[in-house]
Short mmCIF file of C-alpha atoms and ligand atoms in Angstrom, two decimals:
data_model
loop_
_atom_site.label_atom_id
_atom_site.label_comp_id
_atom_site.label_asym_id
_atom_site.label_seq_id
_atom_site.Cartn_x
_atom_site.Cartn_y
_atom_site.Cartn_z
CA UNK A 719 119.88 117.51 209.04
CA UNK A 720 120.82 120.40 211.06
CA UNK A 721 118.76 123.58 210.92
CA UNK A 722 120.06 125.79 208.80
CA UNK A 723 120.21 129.90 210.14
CA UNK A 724 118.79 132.43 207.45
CA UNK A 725 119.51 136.09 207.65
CA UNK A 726 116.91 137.87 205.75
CA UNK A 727 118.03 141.16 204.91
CA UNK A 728 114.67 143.36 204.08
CA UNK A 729 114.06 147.53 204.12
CA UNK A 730 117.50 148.96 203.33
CA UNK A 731 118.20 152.91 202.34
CA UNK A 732 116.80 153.12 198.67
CA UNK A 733 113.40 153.96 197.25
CA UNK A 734 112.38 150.66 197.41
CA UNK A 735 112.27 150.21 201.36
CA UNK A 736 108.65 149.65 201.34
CA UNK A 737 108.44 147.19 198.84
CA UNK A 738 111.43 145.47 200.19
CA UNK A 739 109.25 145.14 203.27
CA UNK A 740 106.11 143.65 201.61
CA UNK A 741 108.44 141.00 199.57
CA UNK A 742 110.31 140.06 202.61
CA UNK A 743 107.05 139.32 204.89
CA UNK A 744 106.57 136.77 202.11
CA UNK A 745 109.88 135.24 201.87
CA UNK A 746 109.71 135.04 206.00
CA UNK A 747 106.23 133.53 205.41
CA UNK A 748 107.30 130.65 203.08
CA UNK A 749 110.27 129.46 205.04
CA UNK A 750 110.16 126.10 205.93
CA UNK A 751 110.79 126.04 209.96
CA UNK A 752 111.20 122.38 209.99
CA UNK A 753 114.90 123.20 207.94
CA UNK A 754 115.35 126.88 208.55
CA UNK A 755 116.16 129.03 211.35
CA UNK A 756 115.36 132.78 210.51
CA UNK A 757 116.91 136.07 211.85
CA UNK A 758 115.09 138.66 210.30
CA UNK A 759 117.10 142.39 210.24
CA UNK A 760 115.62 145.20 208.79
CA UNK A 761 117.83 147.89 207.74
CA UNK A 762 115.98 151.26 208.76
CA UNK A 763 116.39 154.26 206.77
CA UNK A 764 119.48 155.57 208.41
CA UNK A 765 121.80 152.06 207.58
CA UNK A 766 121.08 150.47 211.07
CA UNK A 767 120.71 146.62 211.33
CA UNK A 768 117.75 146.10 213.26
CA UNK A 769 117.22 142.35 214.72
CA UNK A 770 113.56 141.30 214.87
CA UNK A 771 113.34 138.30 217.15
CA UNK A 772 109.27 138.13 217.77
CA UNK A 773 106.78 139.62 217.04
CA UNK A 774 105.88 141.58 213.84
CA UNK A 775 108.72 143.77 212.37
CA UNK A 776 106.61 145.49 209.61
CA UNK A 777 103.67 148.21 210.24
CA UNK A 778 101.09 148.82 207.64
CA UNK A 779 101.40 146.01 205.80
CA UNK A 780 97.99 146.26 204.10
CA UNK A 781 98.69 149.54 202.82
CA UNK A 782 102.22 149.01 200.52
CA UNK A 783 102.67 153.11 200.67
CA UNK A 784 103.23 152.99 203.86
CA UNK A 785 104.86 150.07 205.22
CA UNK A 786 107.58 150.48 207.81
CA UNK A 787 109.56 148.70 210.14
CA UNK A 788 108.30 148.56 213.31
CA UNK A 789 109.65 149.98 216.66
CA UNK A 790 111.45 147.29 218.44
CA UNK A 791 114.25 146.08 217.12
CA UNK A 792 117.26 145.63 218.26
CA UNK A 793 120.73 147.10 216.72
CA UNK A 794 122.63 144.04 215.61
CA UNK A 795 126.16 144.55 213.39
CA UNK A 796 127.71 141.39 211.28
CA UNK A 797 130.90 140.38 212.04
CA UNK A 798 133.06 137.83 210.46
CA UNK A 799 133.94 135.12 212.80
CA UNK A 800 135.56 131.66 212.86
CA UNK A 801 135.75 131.77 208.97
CA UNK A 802 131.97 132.75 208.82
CA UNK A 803 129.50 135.88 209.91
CA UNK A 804 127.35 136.38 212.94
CA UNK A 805 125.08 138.89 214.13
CA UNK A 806 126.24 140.86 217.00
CA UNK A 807 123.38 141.84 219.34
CA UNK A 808 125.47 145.52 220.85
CA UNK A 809 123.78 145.89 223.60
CA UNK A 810 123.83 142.30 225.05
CA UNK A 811 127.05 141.46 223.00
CA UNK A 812 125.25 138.11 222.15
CA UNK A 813 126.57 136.15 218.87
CA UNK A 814 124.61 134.73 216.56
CA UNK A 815 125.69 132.16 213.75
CA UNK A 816 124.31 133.09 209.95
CA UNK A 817 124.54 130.08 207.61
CA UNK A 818 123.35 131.64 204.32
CA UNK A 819 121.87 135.47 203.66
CA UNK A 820 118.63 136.60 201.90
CA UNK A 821 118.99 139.84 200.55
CA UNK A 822 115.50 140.76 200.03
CA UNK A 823 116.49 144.50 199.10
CA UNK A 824 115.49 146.36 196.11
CA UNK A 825 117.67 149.14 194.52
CA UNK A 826 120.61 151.22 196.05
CA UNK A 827 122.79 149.13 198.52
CA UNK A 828 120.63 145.85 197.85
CA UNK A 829 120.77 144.98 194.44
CA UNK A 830 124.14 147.16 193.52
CA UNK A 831 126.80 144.85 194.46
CA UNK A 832 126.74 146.78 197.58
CA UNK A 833 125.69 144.07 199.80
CA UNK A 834 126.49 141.14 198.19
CA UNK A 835 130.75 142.70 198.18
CA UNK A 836 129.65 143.36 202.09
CA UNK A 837 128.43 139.32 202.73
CA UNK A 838 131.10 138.43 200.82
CA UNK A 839 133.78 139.95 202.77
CA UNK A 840 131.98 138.03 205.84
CA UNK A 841 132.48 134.35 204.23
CA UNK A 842 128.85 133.71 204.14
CA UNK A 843 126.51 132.25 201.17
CA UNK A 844 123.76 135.18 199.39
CA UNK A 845 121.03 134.28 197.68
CA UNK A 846 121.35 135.56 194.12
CA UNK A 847 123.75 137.54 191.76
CA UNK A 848 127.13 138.30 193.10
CA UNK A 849 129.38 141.54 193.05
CA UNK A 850 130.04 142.38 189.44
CA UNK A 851 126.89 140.47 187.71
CA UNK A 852 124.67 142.56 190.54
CA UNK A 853 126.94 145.61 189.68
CA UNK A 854 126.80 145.42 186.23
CA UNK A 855 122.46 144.51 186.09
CA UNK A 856 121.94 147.85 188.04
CA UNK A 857 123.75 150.01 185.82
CA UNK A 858 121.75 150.32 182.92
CA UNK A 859 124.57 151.65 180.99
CA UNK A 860 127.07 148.91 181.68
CA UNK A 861 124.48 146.20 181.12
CA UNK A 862 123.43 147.64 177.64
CA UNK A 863 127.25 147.55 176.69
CA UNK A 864 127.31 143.84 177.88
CA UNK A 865 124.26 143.12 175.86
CA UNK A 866 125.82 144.63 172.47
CA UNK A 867 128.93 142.91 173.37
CA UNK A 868 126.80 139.48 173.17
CA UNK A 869 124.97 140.90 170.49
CA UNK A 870 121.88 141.25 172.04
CA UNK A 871 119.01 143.36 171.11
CA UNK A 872 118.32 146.15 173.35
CA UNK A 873 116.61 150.09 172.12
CA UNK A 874 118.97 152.38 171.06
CA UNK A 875 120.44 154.91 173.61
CA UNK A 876 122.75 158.13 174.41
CA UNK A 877 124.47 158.26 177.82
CA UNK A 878 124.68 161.56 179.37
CA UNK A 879 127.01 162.32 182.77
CA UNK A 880 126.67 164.77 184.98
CA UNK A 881 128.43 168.03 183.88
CA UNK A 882 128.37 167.16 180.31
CA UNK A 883 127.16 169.21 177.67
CA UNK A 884 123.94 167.87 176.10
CA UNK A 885 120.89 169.44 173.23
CA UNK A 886 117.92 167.77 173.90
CA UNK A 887 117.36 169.05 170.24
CA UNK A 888 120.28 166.71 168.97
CA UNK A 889 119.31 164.12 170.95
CA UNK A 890 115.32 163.99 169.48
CA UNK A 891 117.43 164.29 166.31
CA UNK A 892 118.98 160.81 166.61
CA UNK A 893 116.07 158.98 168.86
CA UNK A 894 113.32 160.46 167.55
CA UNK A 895 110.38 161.52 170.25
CA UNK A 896 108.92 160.32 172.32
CA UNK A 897 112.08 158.41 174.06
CA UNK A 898 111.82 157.26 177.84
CA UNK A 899 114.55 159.20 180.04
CA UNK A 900 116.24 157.18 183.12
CA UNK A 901 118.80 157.31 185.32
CA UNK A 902 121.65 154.73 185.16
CA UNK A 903 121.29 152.97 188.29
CA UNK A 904 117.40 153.22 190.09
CA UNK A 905 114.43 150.64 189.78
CA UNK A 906 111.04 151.16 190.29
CA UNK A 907 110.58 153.74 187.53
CA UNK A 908 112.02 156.53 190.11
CA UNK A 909 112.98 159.10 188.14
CA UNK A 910 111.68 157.83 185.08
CA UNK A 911 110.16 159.91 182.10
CA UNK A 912 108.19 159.80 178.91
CA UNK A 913 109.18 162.62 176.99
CA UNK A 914 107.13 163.96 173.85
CA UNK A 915 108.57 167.72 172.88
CA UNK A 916 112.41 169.26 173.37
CA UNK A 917 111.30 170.93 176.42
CA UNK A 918 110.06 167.87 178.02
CA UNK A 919 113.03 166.00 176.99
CA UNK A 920 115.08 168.58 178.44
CA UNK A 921 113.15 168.45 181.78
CA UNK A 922 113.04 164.89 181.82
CA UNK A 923 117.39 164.71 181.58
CA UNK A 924 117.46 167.31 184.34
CA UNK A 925 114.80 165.45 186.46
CA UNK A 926 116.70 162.48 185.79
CA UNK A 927 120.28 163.57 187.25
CA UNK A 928 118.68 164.02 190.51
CA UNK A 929 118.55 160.57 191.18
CA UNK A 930 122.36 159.51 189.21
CA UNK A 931 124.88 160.91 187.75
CA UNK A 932 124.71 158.81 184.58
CA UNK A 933 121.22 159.42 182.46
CA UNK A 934 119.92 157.15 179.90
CA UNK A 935 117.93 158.22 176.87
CA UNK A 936 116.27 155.46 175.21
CA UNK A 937 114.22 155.39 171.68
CA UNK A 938 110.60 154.52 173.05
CA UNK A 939 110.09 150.82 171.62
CA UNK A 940 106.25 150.33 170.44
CA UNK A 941 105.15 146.53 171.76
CA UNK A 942 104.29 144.57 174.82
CA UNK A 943 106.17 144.22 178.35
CA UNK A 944 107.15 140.61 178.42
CA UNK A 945 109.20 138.82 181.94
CA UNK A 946 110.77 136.07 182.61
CA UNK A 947 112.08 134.97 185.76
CA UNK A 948 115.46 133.21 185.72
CA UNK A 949 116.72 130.33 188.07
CA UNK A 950 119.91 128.95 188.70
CA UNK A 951 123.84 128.90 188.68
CA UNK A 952 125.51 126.58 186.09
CA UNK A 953 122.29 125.22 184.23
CA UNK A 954 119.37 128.25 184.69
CA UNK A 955 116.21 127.12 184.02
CA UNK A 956 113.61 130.37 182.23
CA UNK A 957 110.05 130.49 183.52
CA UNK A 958 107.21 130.57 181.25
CA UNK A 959 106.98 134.63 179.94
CA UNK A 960 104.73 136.90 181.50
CA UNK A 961 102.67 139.91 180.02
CA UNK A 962 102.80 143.75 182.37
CA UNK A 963 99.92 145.54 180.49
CA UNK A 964 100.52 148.73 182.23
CA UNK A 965 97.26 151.06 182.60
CA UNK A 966 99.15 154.62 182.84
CA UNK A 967 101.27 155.97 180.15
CA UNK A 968 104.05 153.57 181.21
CA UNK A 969 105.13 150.54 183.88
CA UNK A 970 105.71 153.97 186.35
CA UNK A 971 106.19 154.01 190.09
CA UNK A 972 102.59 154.69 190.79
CA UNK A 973 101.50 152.06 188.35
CA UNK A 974 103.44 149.15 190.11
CA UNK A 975 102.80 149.94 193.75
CA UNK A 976 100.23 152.61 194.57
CA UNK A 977 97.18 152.41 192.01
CA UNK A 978 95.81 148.81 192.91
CA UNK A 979 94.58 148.90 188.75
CA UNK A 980 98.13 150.29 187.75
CA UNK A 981 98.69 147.73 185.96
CA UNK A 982 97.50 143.88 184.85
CA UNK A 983 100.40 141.01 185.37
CA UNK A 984 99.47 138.06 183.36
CA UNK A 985 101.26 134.87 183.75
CA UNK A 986 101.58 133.20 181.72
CA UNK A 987 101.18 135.33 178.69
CA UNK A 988 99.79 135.07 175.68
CA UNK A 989 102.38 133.60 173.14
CA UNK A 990 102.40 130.67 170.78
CA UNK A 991 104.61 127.94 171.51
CA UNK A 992 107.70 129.17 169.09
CA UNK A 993 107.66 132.75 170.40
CA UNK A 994 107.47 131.40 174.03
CA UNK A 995 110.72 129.17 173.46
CA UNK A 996 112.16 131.80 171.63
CA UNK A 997 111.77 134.68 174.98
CA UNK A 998 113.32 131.99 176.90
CA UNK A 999 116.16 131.52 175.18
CA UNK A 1000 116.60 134.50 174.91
CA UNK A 1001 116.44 134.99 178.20
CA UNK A 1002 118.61 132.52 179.45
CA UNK A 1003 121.36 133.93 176.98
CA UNK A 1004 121.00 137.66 178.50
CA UNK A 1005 121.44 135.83 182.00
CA UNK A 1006 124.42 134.78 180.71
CA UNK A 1007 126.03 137.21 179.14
CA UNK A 1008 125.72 139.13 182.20
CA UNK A 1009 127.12 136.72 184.40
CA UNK A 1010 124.48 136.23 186.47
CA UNK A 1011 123.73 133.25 188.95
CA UNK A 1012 120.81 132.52 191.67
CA UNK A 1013 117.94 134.41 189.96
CA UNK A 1014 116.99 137.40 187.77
CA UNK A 1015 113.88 138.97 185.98
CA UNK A 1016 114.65 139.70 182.49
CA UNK A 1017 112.22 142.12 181.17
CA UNK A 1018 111.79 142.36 177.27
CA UNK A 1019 110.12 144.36 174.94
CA UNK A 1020 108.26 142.56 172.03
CA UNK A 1021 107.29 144.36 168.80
CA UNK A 1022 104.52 144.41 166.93
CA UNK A 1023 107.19 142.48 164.10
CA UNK A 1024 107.53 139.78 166.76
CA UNK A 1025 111.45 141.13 167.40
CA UNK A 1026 112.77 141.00 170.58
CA UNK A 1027 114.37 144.10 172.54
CA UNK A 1028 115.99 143.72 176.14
CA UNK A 1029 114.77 146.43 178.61
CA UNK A 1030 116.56 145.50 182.00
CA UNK A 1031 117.38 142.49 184.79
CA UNK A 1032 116.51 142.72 187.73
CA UNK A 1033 118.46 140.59 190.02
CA UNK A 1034 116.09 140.85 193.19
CA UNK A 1035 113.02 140.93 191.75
CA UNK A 1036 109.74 142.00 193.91
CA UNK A 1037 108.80 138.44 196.33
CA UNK A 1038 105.52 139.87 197.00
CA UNK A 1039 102.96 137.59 196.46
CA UNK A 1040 101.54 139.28 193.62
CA UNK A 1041 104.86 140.16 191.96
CA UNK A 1042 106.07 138.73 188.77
CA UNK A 1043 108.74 136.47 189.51
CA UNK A 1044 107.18 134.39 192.09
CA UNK A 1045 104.20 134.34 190.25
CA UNK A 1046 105.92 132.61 186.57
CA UNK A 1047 107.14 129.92 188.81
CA UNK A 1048 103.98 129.37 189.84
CA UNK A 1049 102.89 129.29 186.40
CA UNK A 1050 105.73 126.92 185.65
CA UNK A 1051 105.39 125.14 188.42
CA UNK A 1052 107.57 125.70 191.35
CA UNK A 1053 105.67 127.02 194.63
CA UNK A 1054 106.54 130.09 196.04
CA UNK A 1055 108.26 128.16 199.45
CA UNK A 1056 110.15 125.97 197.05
CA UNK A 1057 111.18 128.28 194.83
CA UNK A 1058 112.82 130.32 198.45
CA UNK A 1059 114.24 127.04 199.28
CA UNK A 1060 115.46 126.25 195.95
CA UNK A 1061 117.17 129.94 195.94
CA UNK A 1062 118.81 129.15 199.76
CA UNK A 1063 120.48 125.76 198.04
CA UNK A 1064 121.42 127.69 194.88
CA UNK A 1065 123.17 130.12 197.11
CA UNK A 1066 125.01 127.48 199.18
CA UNK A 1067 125.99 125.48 195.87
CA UNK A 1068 127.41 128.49 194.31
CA UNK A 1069 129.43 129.51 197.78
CA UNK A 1070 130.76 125.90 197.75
CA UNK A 1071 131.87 126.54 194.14
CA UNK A 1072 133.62 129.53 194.76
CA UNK A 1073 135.55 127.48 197.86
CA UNK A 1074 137.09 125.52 195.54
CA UNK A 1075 139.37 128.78 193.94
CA UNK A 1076 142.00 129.81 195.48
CA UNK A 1077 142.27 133.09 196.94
CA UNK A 1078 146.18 132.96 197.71
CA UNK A 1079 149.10 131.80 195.77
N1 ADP B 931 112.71 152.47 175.68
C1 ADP B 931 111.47 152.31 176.18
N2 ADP B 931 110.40 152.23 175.35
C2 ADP B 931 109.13 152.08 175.86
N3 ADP B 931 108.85 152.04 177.17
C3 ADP B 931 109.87 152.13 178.04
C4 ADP B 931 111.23 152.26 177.60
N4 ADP B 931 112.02 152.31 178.69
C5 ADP B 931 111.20 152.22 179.75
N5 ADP B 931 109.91 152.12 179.38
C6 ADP B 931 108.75 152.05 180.31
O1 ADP B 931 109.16 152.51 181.59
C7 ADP B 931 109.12 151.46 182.56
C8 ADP B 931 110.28 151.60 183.53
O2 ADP B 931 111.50 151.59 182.85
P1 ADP B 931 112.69 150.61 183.27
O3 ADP B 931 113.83 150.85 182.37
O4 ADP B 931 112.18 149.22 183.34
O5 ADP B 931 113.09 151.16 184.73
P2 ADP B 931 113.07 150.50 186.18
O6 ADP B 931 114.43 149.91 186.37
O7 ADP B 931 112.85 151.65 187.08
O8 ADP B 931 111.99 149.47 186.20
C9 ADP B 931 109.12 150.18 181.73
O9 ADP B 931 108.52 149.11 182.42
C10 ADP B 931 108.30 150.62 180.51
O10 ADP B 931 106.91 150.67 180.82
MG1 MG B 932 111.72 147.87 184.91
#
């Protein structure tokens, strides 16, 4: 078999550059040379395609804070050619031939529909969710009205947009207190609150539309953090569950990637047999319902009553090699450079699929 050329796409412009970084020197790590080619392009701050032929293209990679692409790279746009994408090097005008794209981008741009509606312009194979399922799993919003739509337990919320008229007062009336604040579409608990009075509630909404202009309020559910990490188009398989016992008052931004005691991941967790097929059911339905295909984390809440509450998806979950996902294949045995290989065929399978429609009359 021919070798086949892998873009990884890794830093990109949202709060999650850093981490993108870390989970994307693993991915790079696991590829298997003998069948993969890799161009790895790190997308600096400012939206710039950087091509990374040797050497390292991460600094600080021992200290996750501060991570950063290195110096070095060289500006690269894609361009759709002979029904497929390359890389064009600008300076040297040089082509290069992309078979199948990683995005291994957190947040904003990466895991928005953003890049996958960019690839797919470009005729070339992502790994993961596509436009609206990637769309739709950002937006908390949307994917909460999906999940009711399927009937699937999720905490109770009010949606506030920018510019309309909210009392934090009326709100605490009809979620009680505390209830977690969030904006729409962020991960990484960026701009993420715990609110206990009116005031804080009020600060918490205003913090909040910083970072969106749609705000979630949520009832704050009581019970444990339970994952599961999703794999597959047509017939996903569900990992065994996982357990985040978070250390700080929540799963917060400091508490996932700058306090090395944040928080403990367990995987697998601590469930009997019934509850455990249960989660990944129920997990496989929520994958589902949001039309999702490649991979996804679904993170649950489970209640002291043993009921089960959907908190988000993620659809590019953290690939570091302590993060969650990679780790509950471990668990359920799939190795981390099989399960990358596994998502590069999924990828190509599900572009293959989508061949078959037809786009004109
Ligand atoms: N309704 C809620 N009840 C209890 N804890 C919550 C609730 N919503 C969020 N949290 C806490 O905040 C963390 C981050 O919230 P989450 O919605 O997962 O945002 P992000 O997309 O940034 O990860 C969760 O892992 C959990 O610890
Ligand atoms: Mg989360």
């Amino acid at each position: 078999m021919p070798k086949q050329t892998v873009c990884i796409l890794c830093g990109g412009r949202s709060s999650e550059h850093e981490v993108s970084l870390q989970s994307a020197l693993n991915v790079t790590a696991a590829l298997d040379r003998e069948a993969y080619k890799v161009l790895l392009v790190g997308i600096a701050r400012d939206g710039g395609w950087q091509l990374y032929r040797d050497g390292p293209f991460a600094i600080h990679t021992d200290d996750p804070a501060r991570t950063a692409l290195a110096d070095g790279g060289e500006l690269v746009v894609p361009l759709a050619l002979d029904g497929g994408m390359c890389l064009m090097a600008v300076a040297s005008g040089e082509r290069l031939p992309v078979d199948v794209v990683f995005p291994v981008l957190h947040g904003t741009f990466g895991e928005d529909g953003a890049v996958q509606g960019l690839l797919r312009m470009f005729h070339v194979p992502c790994v993961g969710c596509d436009v609206a399922s990637s769309a739709n799993c950002m937006d908390k919003d949307l994917a909460k009205r999906l999940m009711d739509a399927a009937e699937i337990p999720n905490a109770r919320f009010v949606m506030i947009r920018s510019g309309d008229d909210w009392d934090a007062d009326e709100i605490a009336g009809r979620l009680g207190l505390p209830a977690f604040v969030k904006p729409a579409s962020q991960g990484s608990s960026v701009g993420v609150s715990k609110a206990k009075s009116i005031p804080e509630l009020a600060e918490a909404i205003r913090l909040a539309m910083r970072y969106d202009t749609k705000v979630l309020v949520e009832e704050a559910v009581a019970g444990r953090e339970i994952e599961v990490a999703v794999l597959g188009n047509h017939e996903p398989r569900a990992s065994l569950p996982g357990e985040v016992i978070p250390k700080h008052e929540f799963y917060s931004y400091d508490a996932k990637y700058l306090d090395e005691d944040g928080a403990v991941l367990i995987a697998p967790a601590e469930l009997d047999p019934v509850l455990t097929a249960c989660i990944q059911a129920e997990a496989l339905r929520v994958f589902r319902a949001l039309g999702c295909s490649g991979m996804a984390r679904v993170d649950f809440f489970l209640k002291t009553d043993s009921t089960l509450l959907v908190n988000e998806l993620n659809t590019i979950p953290g690939f570091t090699r302590i993060s969650m996902y990679p780790k509950l294949w471990e668990a359920s045995g799939i190795r981390y450079p099989m399960l990358v290989d596994r998502l590069l065929q999924l990828a190509l399978e599900q572009y293959a699929d989508r061949q078959q429609n037809r786009t004109t009359r």
